[in-house]
Amino acid sequence: MPAEAIARIVDTLPGKPGVYLFKDVRGRTIYVGKARRIRDRVRSHLRGGWDERKQARMLEAAVDVEVIVTDSEVEALALENSLIKQNQPRFNILLRDDKNHPHLRLTESESFPRLQLVRGRARDRDSYFGPYIPASRARLTQILTYRNFGVRPCNIDIDGSWDRPCLYYDIGECAGPCVESLCDQPRYAEIVQEAKLFLNGRRADLAVDLESKMHQAASGQEYERAAHYRDLLDTVRESANEQKIAAKDLGDRDLFAFHRGGDRRDGAQSLESVQSPMSGKVALQIFLVRRGLVVERKQFFWDDVGEIDDTALLTTAVQQYYHGGTAIPAEVCIPMHLPDAEVLASWLRVERGGAVRLLIPQRGSKRRLLELVRQNAELAFNNRYLAGAAQRGAEALRDLLDLDSPPATIRCIDASNLQGSQIVASLVSFRDGRAEKSEYKRFRIRDLTGQDDFASIAQVVRRYFKRVRQGEIDAPDLLLIDGGRGQLGAAARELDELGMQQQPLAAIEKGEEKLYVMGRPAPIQLAPSPDALRLVQQVRDEAHRFAITYHRAVRSRNMLHSELDGIPGIGAKRRAALLRRFGSVRGVREAGIDQLKPVVGARLAVRLHDLFGADESGGTAAELMTIRPTTSPEPALSSESAHSEEPRGK
């Protein structure tokens, strides 16, 4: 592909982590690269940076660029390694090391399993986890498993006959199965199963089990044991997200997912009377997994299947894909139940000449990988069908709102609250129909009591456009307000006071597919302009989603406070020391000054006694982890840039 051709398409590539593949005229992969932001990395090939002659030859030979998005750069690296090994692209051979990434092996073939760091996997009775990228992540996971679960790191033969445990037990990295009185075989087997849940990424199941054990221990006044489970529960919840690009076993499987026009994700219309211009269009993605690694991605498109429902579409896709000799794996993962699943599975078994399992993953790594396939199907759909639709929508808005040019940058404001409390607002930004998450803003509404959407919108407009007027940020080509005439009027008054009357402004109310514009007595119906409607809904729905997400986060943060939080002089360590010493908040309340002194000192003991002395309410031994709403409201915050919700590589 000539350099000028890449320059034309590079802006259509996603600004997400993933893998990109340069293809030659025969469809062969000639180069595989990974990136934190695919668009920027592909653009960098135009500027050179490594062997200029080799890069020039690669650009001359390439005729196409394909992309596969992932959730992080770490996952992209794992996928890149897999695709390079599978395709052996000629422009990667001198640049990439073909060694295997590290795995963790749990030796379940032994009576007392060990956790080992290994390179690659073998077909044996042991369990393998990974690959881990970088290698330090494997070592960190191994140490966490030793310290938090007690899986043994030693290589000795164990029969429980030792008189005393070794050093690993003393430093807290082993449960001590070498001494039967410390940890017998049934107890060690339970430890191994908990560790497997952790290593397999089944954090939700493990968290439920640990929380139950924590409360049982607290109810039985076994506070040290309860504290152990509490700390382990925190570790499980805070541990890094599991990699999705590598499966947890050595099996072969294909994963099917699709995205079709009319889904709410592509901004389709909510009114049944409005026909989406994307209706009938479908993008299908198939990921091929061999020996636990994604080795290839295939994609297909249909332009006119509006009368076919999802189940019939998926059944037809599976039949057409495997008809004619395409290799069929032992497992085919699909996103939904099919009415004729048994018939389809029987046909696949005949075609393969062996057993085939038609599976709908519900949880775990297969479910997460299937969701990644769906995300890639949505991306392929947007790249093929919506790139032009966004431009058409902007042109339609120009005509509807009498603008000088199509609005390239559209920003939208939405407010969220719960019965007038914890009021927040969001501002999202779209450029050329694509979300600019680095430009998203979150606001805590200040000095406002009770529910007042008009005042909330006015405050956000005032705070944001003061920065615009001062030249700190650029004004959008169009400002949308999520609301009706009242919210529109509040925003317009603030812009007038700031001397920014020329700022294009409109409002769209939830459930109302029409635009309100100042100075026009009647709203503008968007139904006759489906591209404009889709674009406006897409921006409005994203602003609403972002506001709701922020409001939930603020509400949860305000709830997660102990009664000891907020007391001057009581930090995390002293709070933990008080709970260890007295067992619960109630125990702290009932303690005398002399009892408190050894833990927090004389001055703070008097302060705590004065605060809690008159309060005889609440508290049980199970309050080891009691959380209650804070009594003091969180201070109002200034607007802040929102972090992108796309996972990032490290």
XYZ file of C-alpha atoms in Angstrom:
650
model
C 0.000 0.000 0.000
C 1.591 3.335 -1.002
C 2.322 5.731 1.842
C -0.309 8.195 0.606
C -2.964 5.480 0.762
C -2.088 4.756 4.403
C -2.292 8.473 5.154
C -5.851 8.490 3.799
C -7.102 5.579 5.906
C -5.074 6.041 9.094
C -7.681 8.365 10.660
C -10.312 5.639 10.295
C -8.302 3.230 12.465
C -9.209 2.922 16.164
C -7.252 4.755 18.821
C -7.323 1.636 20.994
C -4.780 -1.019 21.982
C -4.505 -3.990 19.666
C -2.707 -5.626 16.765
C -2.430 -4.490 13.146
C -1.521 -6.685 10.179
C -0.115 -5.540 6.838
C -1.328 -7.814 4.004
C 0.089 -8.269 0.522
C -1.800 -8.671 -2.755
C -2.288 -12.399 -2.123
C -3.769 -11.786 1.321
C -0.668 -13.032 3.142
C 0.381 -11.347 6.382
C 3.751 -9.670 5.836
C 4.005 -7.750 9.097
C 2.343 -7.961 12.522
C 2.645 -5.144 15.035
C 1.096 -4.312 18.386
C 0.251 -0.860 19.684
C -1.201 1.003 22.624
C -3.028 3.173 20.071
C -3.320 1.453 16.698
C -3.979 4.654 14.763
C -0.843 6.406 16.040
C 1.384 3.358 15.553
C 0.308 2.779 11.946
C 0.802 6.483 11.235
C 4.342 6.210 12.622
C 5.249 3.793 9.818
C 5.024 6.763 7.458
C 7.796 8.470 9.417
C 10.160 5.502 9.523
C 12.095 4.751 12.690
C 13.655 1.352 12.016
C 15.431 -0.035 8.909
C 14.296 2.529 6.316
C 14.932 0.239 3.333
C 13.037 -2.641 4.900
C 10.157 -0.345 5.854
C 10.005 1.019 2.310
C 9.865 -2.525 0.906
C 7.104 -3.435 3.353
C 5.000 -0.388 2.430
C 5.522 -1.129 -1.240
C 4.376 -4.756 -0.836
C 1.380 -4.050 1.441
C -2.070 -3.591 -0.092
C -4.238 -3.723 3.043
C -4.158 -3.191 6.808
C -6.317 -5.210 9.218
C -6.717 -4.543 12.926
C -7.777 -6.557 15.965
C -8.553 -4.529 19.093
C -7.794 -5.811 22.592
C -8.458 -4.514 26.085
C -4.839 -3.642 26.829
C -1.371 -3.429 25.334
C -0.428 -6.508 27.358
C -3.122 -8.522 25.587
C -1.986 -7.058 22.281
C 1.530 -8.303 22.960
C 0.258 -11.829 23.664
C -1.810 -11.797 20.463
C 1.078 -10.368 18.447
C 3.346 -13.170 19.638
C 0.735 -15.768 18.674
C 0.108 -14.313 15.201
C 3.827 -14.000 14.437
C 4.397 -17.650 15.315
C 1.390 -18.706 13.251
C 2.064 -16.608 10.117
C 5.850 -16.087 10.198
C 5.566 -12.696 8.423
C 8.762 -11.941 6.536
C 9.170 -8.399 7.870
C 8.963 -9.638 11.485
C 11.470 -12.478 11.331
C 14.584 -10.404 12.059
C 12.863 -8.305 14.686
C 11.004 -10.733 16.970
C 12.141 -13.344 19.451
C 10.178 -16.582 19.034
C 10.551 -17.791 22.623
C 7.503 -18.777 24.644
C 6.085 -16.507 27.310
C 6.054 -17.764 30.925
C 3.194 -19.781 32.421
C 2.426 -21.019 35.917
C 2.012 -24.775 36.390
C 0.039 -26.241 39.302
C 1.278 -29.820 39.712
C -2.089 -31.449 40.383
C -0.573 -34.806 39.457
C 1.022 -34.722 42.943
C -0.709 -35.345 46.275
C 0.374 -31.916 47.531
C 0.524 -29.693 44.396
C 3.219 -27.035 43.886
C 3.113 -23.848 41.789
C 6.010 -23.566 39.330
C 7.144 -21.003 36.750
C 7.616 -22.688 33.352
C 8.097 -21.750 29.697
C 5.321 -23.140 27.491
C 2.768 -25.836 28.256
C 2.692 -29.604 28.094
C -0.150 -32.050 27.670
C -0.195 -33.665 31.101
C -2.380 -33.879 34.195
C -1.195 -30.542 35.577
C -2.992 -27.189 35.247
C -1.386 -24.287 33.369
C -2.135 -20.568 33.707
C -0.968 -17.763 31.428
C 0.831 -16.660 29.358
C 1.967 -13.794 31.583
C 3.361 -10.682 29.920
C 5.730 -9.284 31.076
C 7.453 -12.179 32.829
C 7.515 -10.216 36.092
C 3.720 -10.562 36.235
C 4.087 -14.352 36.413
C 6.532 -14.078 39.300
C 4.300 -11.573 41.113
C 1.250 -13.832 40.695
C 3.292 -16.787 41.959
C 4.356 -14.900 45.106
C 0.795 -13.642 45.726
C -0.456 -17.224 45.546
C 2.194 -18.387 48.028
C 1.541 -15.589 50.504
C -2.242 -15.397 50.320
C -3.250 -19.017 49.808
C -0.351 -21.038 51.202
C 0.378 -23.244 48.186
C 3.790 -24.768 48.889
C 6.863 -23.514 46.965
C 9.218 -26.335 48.057
C 10.191 -29.504 46.166
C 10.316 -31.992 49.043
C 8.252 -35.182 49.292
C 5.436 -34.576 51.754
C 3.670 -37.122 53.932
C 2.804 -34.871 56.920
C 5.308 -36.588 59.232
C 7.616 -33.626 59.936
C 7.844 -32.387 63.527
C 8.111 -28.712 62.604
C 7.586 -26.733 59.358
C 10.331 -25.154 57.283
C 11.202 -21.490 56.806
C 8.527 -20.967 54.142
C 5.855 -21.486 56.825
C 7.600 -19.072 59.193
C 7.656 -16.271 56.607
C 4.003 -16.848 55.671
C 4.470 -18.332 52.193
C 3.237 -21.878 52.859
C 0.369 -23.471 54.792
C 2.751 -26.090 56.224
C 1.371 -29.392 54.856
C 4.649 -31.073 55.881
C 3.239 -31.030 59.457
C -0.129 -32.769 59.481
C -1.351 -30.957 62.586
C -0.876 -27.597 60.805
C -2.456 -28.495 57.449
C -3.719 -31.969 56.570
C -4.389 -33.167 53.039
C -8.151 -32.258 52.916
C -7.363 -28.725 54.121
C -4.523 -28.406 51.596
C -6.830 -29.598 48.815
C -9.235 -26.782 49.782
C -6.341 -24.286 49.598
C -5.412 -25.545 46.125
C -8.997 -25.131 44.875
C -9.115 -21.538 46.165
C -5.801 -20.819 44.426
C -7.139 -22.307 41.170
C -10.142 -19.984 41.281
C -7.739 -17.063 41.707
C -5.401 -18.177 38.906
C -8.277 -18.992 36.554
C -9.699 -15.494 36.933
C -12.896 -16.649 38.672
C -12.589 -13.778 41.118
C -16.344 -13.402 41.686
C -16.776 -17.030 42.825
C -13.713 -16.804 45.045
C -14.844 -13.488 46.552
C -18.229 -14.963 47.551
C -16.520 -17.916 49.226
C -13.991 -15.759 51.081
C -16.618 -13.276 52.256
C -18.705 -16.122 53.676
C -15.694 -17.516 55.552
C -14.828 -14.045 56.835
C -18.285 -13.507 58.329
C -18.319 -16.992 59.849
C -14.983 -16.326 61.528
C -16.120 -12.894 62.775
C -19.356 -14.348 64.168
C -17.301 -16.965 66.019
C -15.044 -14.205 67.411
C -12.038 -15.626 65.508
C -10.837 -12.168 64.628
C -7.362 -13.016 63.355
C -8.776 -15.608 60.967
C -11.465 -13.156 59.860
C -8.820 -10.479 59.260
C -6.866 -12.962 57.112
C -9.920 -13.586 54.933
C -10.619 -9.842 54.777
C -7.107 -9.101 53.509
C -7.287 -11.989 51.063
C -10.643 -10.706 49.811
C -9.097 -7.262 49.207
C -6.227 -8.863 47.284
C -8.626 -10.798 45.073
C -10.750 -7.734 44.312
C -7.788 -5.487 43.594
C -5.773 -7.954 41.507
C -5.155 -7.085 37.880
C -7.723 -7.902 35.219
C -7.260 -11.295 33.679
C -5.833 -11.487 30.169
C -8.520 -12.492 27.683
C -6.462 -13.067 24.584
C -5.054 -16.374 25.885
C -7.374 -19.171 26.952
C -6.807 -21.161 30.143
C -6.474 -24.573 28.527
C -4.843 -26.098 25.470
C -8.075 -26.661 23.557
C -8.926 -25.683 19.988
C -12.073 -23.674 19.361
C -13.686 -21.103 17.081
C -15.650 -18.171 18.516
C -18.470 -16.461 16.578
C -19.942 -13.022 17.316
C -21.631 -10.359 15.223
C -22.898 -6.802 15.325
C -25.889 -5.693 13.304
C -27.386 -2.346 12.399
C -30.253 -1.279 14.635
C -28.488 -2.275 17.882
C -28.489 0.492 20.495
C -24.684 0.340 20.496
C -24.506 1.831 17.009
C -26.836 4.662 18.014
C -29.972 3.341 16.366
C -33.276 5.131 16.767
C -35.477 4.421 19.736
C -38.730 5.259 17.942
C -40.210 2.289 16.112
C -41.481 4.606 13.411
C -37.931 5.580 12.468
C -36.091 3.159 10.206
C -32.358 3.041 10.882
C -30.192 3.491 7.774
C -28.012 0.716 9.204
C -30.845 -1.820 9.438
C -30.063 -5.016 7.592
C -26.290 -4.568 7.783
C -24.216 -7.087 9.760
C -20.531 -7.590 10.574
C -19.472 -11.106 11.624
C -16.201 -11.926 13.400
C -14.674 -15.376 13.920
C -11.642 -15.892 16.169
C -9.672 -19.116 15.672
C -8.051 -20.420 18.858
C -5.493 -23.214 18.595
C -3.718 -24.673 21.642
C -5.157 -21.884 23.757
C -3.943 -18.940 21.637
C -5.739 -16.795 19.077
C -4.013 -17.555 15.770
C -6.318 -15.912 13.230
C -9.329 -13.625 12.814
C -11.841 -13.773 9.966
C -14.563 -11.231 9.198
C -17.590 -11.176 6.913
C -20.288 -8.616 6.067
C -23.920 -8.727 4.942
C -25.673 -5.654 3.574
C -29.314 -6.758 3.371
C -30.458 -9.245 6.019
C -33.011 -7.063 7.791
C -35.755 -9.710 7.695
C -33.586 -12.438 9.270
C -33.543 -12.688 13.074
C -30.364 -13.160 15.103
C -30.668 -16.922 15.636
C -31.327 -17.635 11.966
C -28.470 -15.336 10.990
C -26.004 -17.094 13.308
C -27.137 -20.566 12.213
C -26.659 -19.609 8.565
C -23.250 -18.097 9.294
C -22.000 -21.275 11.006
C -23.308 -23.484 8.198
C -21.844 -21.373 5.417
C -18.481 -20.973 7.138
C -17.899 -24.699 7.705
C -19.437 -25.896 4.457
C -16.852 -26.959 1.911
C -14.032 -28.419 3.992
C -13.124 -25.667 6.463
C -11.436 -27.304 9.470
C -13.872 -27.732 12.362
C -12.454 -27.671 15.932
C -13.761 -29.728 18.822
C -15.536 -26.688 20.276
C -17.506 -23.857 18.669
C -18.483 -20.930 20.927
C -21.534 -18.848 20.025
C -23.204 -15.899 21.827
C -26.790 -17.183 22.024
C -29.008 -20.237 22.155
C -30.118 -21.572 18.758
C -33.488 -23.323 18.337
C -31.885 -25.996 16.132
C -28.678 -26.309 18.143
C -28.827 -30.114 18.353
C -29.359 -30.444 14.615
C -26.502 -28.030 13.902
C -24.192 -29.867 16.329
C -25.030 -33.202 14.675
C -24.208 -31.759 11.251
C -20.891 -30.406 12.559
C -20.025 -33.823 14.007
C -20.664 -35.465 10.635
C -18.597 -32.837 8.799
C -15.714 -33.146 11.254
C -15.863 -36.888 11.665
C -15.630 -36.501 15.421
C -17.243 -34.912 18.457
C -18.092 -31.189 18.308
C -19.368 -29.199 21.256
C -21.590 -26.174 20.550
C -21.047 -23.957 23.598
C -22.522 -20.696 24.916
C -19.896 -19.456 27.456
C -21.442 -17.973 30.579
C -18.339 -16.939 32.535
C -14.571 -17.237 32.713
C -11.941 -16.719 30.023
C -14.113 -18.086 27.200
C -16.882 -15.629 27.994
C -14.431 -12.731 28.152
C -12.807 -13.756 24.883
C -16.226 -14.019 23.216
C -16.998 -10.475 24.381
C -13.726 -9.349 22.782
C -14.854 -10.975 19.508
C -18.116 -9.010 19.747
C -16.214 -5.764 20.308
C -14.169 -6.419 17.181
C -17.342 -7.127 15.236
C -18.728 -3.769 16.374
C -15.489 -2.042 15.385
C -15.553 -3.673 11.936
C -19.189 -2.619 11.533
C -18.407 0.982 12.448
C -15.385 1.149 10.146
C -17.325 -0.234 7.188
C -20.736 1.371 7.573
C -20.663 4.290 10.012
C -17.618 6.267 8.903
C -19.605 7.841 6.074
C -22.811 7.999 8.135
C -21.196 10.338 10.686
C -20.220 12.767 7.921
C -23.716 12.595 6.430
C -25.196 13.216 9.891
C -22.992 16.279 10.388
C -24.016 17.637 7.002
C -27.678 17.090 7.866
C -27.229 18.955 11.181
C -25.614 21.830 9.306
C -28.731 22.164 7.161
C -31.197 21.680 10.041
C -29.500 24.219 12.338
C -28.395 26.689 9.626
C -24.716 26.303 10.541
C -21.881 27.601 8.387
C -20.275 24.139 8.091
C -20.885 20.550 9.248
C -20.074 20.316 12.989
C -16.901 18.223 13.272
C -16.713 18.550 17.078
C -19.899 17.962 19.060
C -19.991 18.097 22.863
C -22.909 17.174 25.105
C -23.720 17.953 28.761
C -25.885 15.806 31.037
C -26.592 16.015 34.790
C -27.341 13.147 37.162
C -28.568 12.989 40.757
C -30.522 10.817 43.180
C -33.451 12.748 44.636
C -31.392 15.914 44.651
C -28.342 14.430 46.403
C -24.792 13.954 45.150
C -25.420 15.947 41.975
C -22.860 15.404 39.226
C -22.642 16.175 35.530
C -20.726 14.972 32.500
C -19.448 16.485 29.292
C -18.493 14.172 26.427
C -16.815 15.072 23.158
C -17.120 13.564 19.676
C -15.021 14.405 16.639
C -16.090 13.158 13.217
C -18.524 10.746 14.855
C -15.913 9.193 17.165
C -15.669 9.603 20.932
C -12.714 11.695 22.163
C -12.436 10.212 25.649
C -9.402 12.296 26.506
C -11.701 15.346 26.281
C -14.404 13.968 28.592
C -15.045 16.012 31.738
C -16.723 15.213 35.050
C -18.242 17.822 37.387
C -19.375 17.871 41.008
C -22.166 20.453 41.251
C -21.384 23.055 43.922
C -23.569 24.965 46.378
C -26.833 23.448 45.188
C -29.391 21.802 47.453
C -32.290 19.844 46.070
C -32.971 18.717 42.546
C -32.568 21.541 40.011
C -31.533 20.345 36.550
C -31.658 23.879 35.140
C -29.187 25.215 37.722
C -26.958 22.153 37.308
C -26.718 22.609 33.542
C -26.147 26.352 33.952
C -23.280 25.766 36.392
C -21.515 23.310 34.069
C -21.868 25.650 31.077
C -20.535 28.571 33.122
C -17.535 26.678 34.484
C -16.624 25.026 31.183
C -17.051 27.999 28.867
C -15.093 30.310 31.164
C -12.128 28.158 30.201
C -13.142 28.370 26.545
C -13.285 32.171 26.738
C -9.861 32.253 28.393
C -8.412 30.209 25.524
C -7.597 27.114 27.602
C -9.742 24.852 25.425
C -11.401 25.152 22.019
C -15.113 25.759 21.622
C -17.097 22.910 20.051
C -18.763 23.288 16.667
C -22.025 22.297 18.352
C -23.016 22.096 22.033
C -25.832 19.657 22.861
C -27.768 19.669 26.128
C -29.446 16.504 27.340
C -32.827 17.985 28.205
C -35.704 20.090 26.933
C -36.513 23.782 26.599
C -35.791 24.550 30.263
C -32.276 23.156 30.197
C -31.682 24.805 26.815
C -32.726 28.190 28.204
C -30.468 27.822 31.246
C -27.475 27.063 29.018
C -28.277 29.928 26.629
C -28.455 32.467 29.472
C -25.015 31.467 30.736
C -23.528 31.753 27.250
C -25.089 35.198 26.868
C -23.555 36.382 30.149
C -20.161 35.140 28.968
C -20.545 37.015 25.683
C -20.611 33.809 23.651
C -23.985 34.163 21.968
C -22.571 32.790 18.696
C -21.922 29.329 20.158
C -24.189 26.841 18.248
C -26.518 25.286 20.819
C -29.352 22.729 20.813
C -31.048 20.321 23.227
C -32.451 16.820 22.817
C -34.671 15.363 25.515
C -34.642 11.688 26.471
C -37.396 9.887 24.598
C -37.957 12.887 22.352
C -36.300 12.464 18.974
C -36.332 16.176 18.170
C -34.031 19.132 18.678
C -34.924 22.281 20.616
C -33.233 25.454 19.385
C -33.448 28.956 20.877
C -35.561 31.338 18.818
C -37.539 28.590 17.071
C -41.094 28.118 18.303
C -41.336 24.500 17.175
C -38.759 21.746 17.729
C -36.921 20.224 14.767
C -38.104 16.715 13.943
C -35.115 14.427 13.347
C -37.029 11.445 11.971
C -36.755 12.634 8.342
C -32.942 12.853 8.770
C -31.906 9.419 10.074
C -28.159 10.089 9.825
C -28.491 13.249 11.927
C -30.720 11.405 14.394
C -28.239 8.564 14.771
C -25.347 10.978 15.380
C -27.246 13.085 17.930
C -28.504 9.994 19.778
C -25.046 8.507 19.875
C -23.612 11.634 21.533
C -26.607 12.077 23.874
C -26.587 8.423 25.017
C -22.851 8.513 25.711
C -23.234 11.675 27.837
C -26.029 10.004 29.795
C -23.991 6.814 30.279
C -20.925 8.738 31.450
C -22.957 10.854 33.902
C -24.676 7.785 35.385
C -21.359 5.950 35.727
C -19.778 8.882 37.557
C -22.810 9.323 39.817
C -22.708 5.656 40.837
C -18.985 5.913 41.569
C -19.508 8.992 43.778
C -22.420 7.352 45.586
C -20.418 4.164 46.239
C -17.390 6.127 47.422
C -19.493 8.071 49.922
C -20.970 4.856 51.314
C -17.653 3.073 51.826
C -16.590 4.786 55.034
C -16.216 3.452 58.541
C -17.418 5.438 61.538
C -13.745 5.868 62.382
C -13.041 7.619 59.074
C -12.929 11.386 59.199
C -11.766 11.545 62.823
C -8.587 13.682 62.950
C -5.615 11.517 63.833
C -7.238 8.215 62.788
C -5.651 6.931 59.602
C -5.703 3.524 57.984
C -3.099 2.008 60.336
C -4.664 3.274 63.554
C -8.140 2.239 62.386
C -6.825 -1.281 61.680
C -5.071 -1.351 65.067
C -8.273 -0.330 66.872
C -10.336 -2.979 65.120
C -7.720 -5.644 65.824
C -7.588 -4.690 69.497
C -11.309 -4.223 70.167
C -12.858 -6.407 67.452
C -15.463 -3.934 66.200
C -16.545 -0.300 66.171
C -18.783 -1.113 69.122
C -15.757 -2.351 71.028
C -13.994 0.950 70.379
C -17.086 2.848 71.594
C -17.258 0.890 74.826
C -13.533 1.049 75.566
C -12.320 3.322 78.346
C -9.560 5.891 78.047
C -7.047 3.599 79.772
C -7.829 0.831 77.282
C -7.486 3.170 74.301
C -4.189 4.745 75.372
C -1.896 1.811 74.445
C -3.323 1.764 70.941
C -3.632 5.453 69.963
C -1.962 7.469 72.715
C -3.360 9.569 75.555
C -4.559 12.641 73.603
C -6.360 10.666 70.892
C -7.802 8.294 73.493
C -9.517 11.225 75.222
C -10.831 12.515 71.874
C -12.268 9.112 70.924
C -13.853 8.678 74.328
C -15.477 12.117 74.079
C -16.803 11.370 70.597
C -18.176 7.924 71.372
C -18.840 8.185 75.074
C -22.423 9.392 74.739
C -23.260 7.004 71.861
C -24.427 3.610 73.060
C -25.894 2.472 69.738
C -24.908 -0.031 67.073
C -22.093 -2.460 66.529
C -21.512 -6.198 66.702
C -18.493 -8.428 66.509
C -19.230 -8.927 62.819
C -18.416 -5.235 62.289
C -14.836 -6.193 61.608
C -15.443 -4.728 58.180
C -18.433 -2.490 58.954
C -18.989 0.272 56.403
C -21.435 3.102 56.945
C -22.304 6.329 55.149
C -20.048 9.176 56.132
C -21.646 11.936 58.182
C -19.808 14.713 56.403
C -20.414 15.393 52.732
C -17.554 15.087 50.280
C -16.203 18.529 49.312
C -17.172 19.802 45.896
C -14.590 19.203 43.202
C -13.611 21.209 40.211
C -14.106 19.776 36.770
C -11.516 17.145 35.953
C -10.463 15.247 32.902
C -11.991 11.789 32.892
C -9.746 8.819 32.463
C -10.488 6.775 29.363
C -12.502 3.723 30.259
C -10.519 1.621 27.771
C -8.053 -0.564 29.590
C -4.471 0.477 28.987
C -1.334 -1.497 28.838
C 1.462 -0.857 31.266
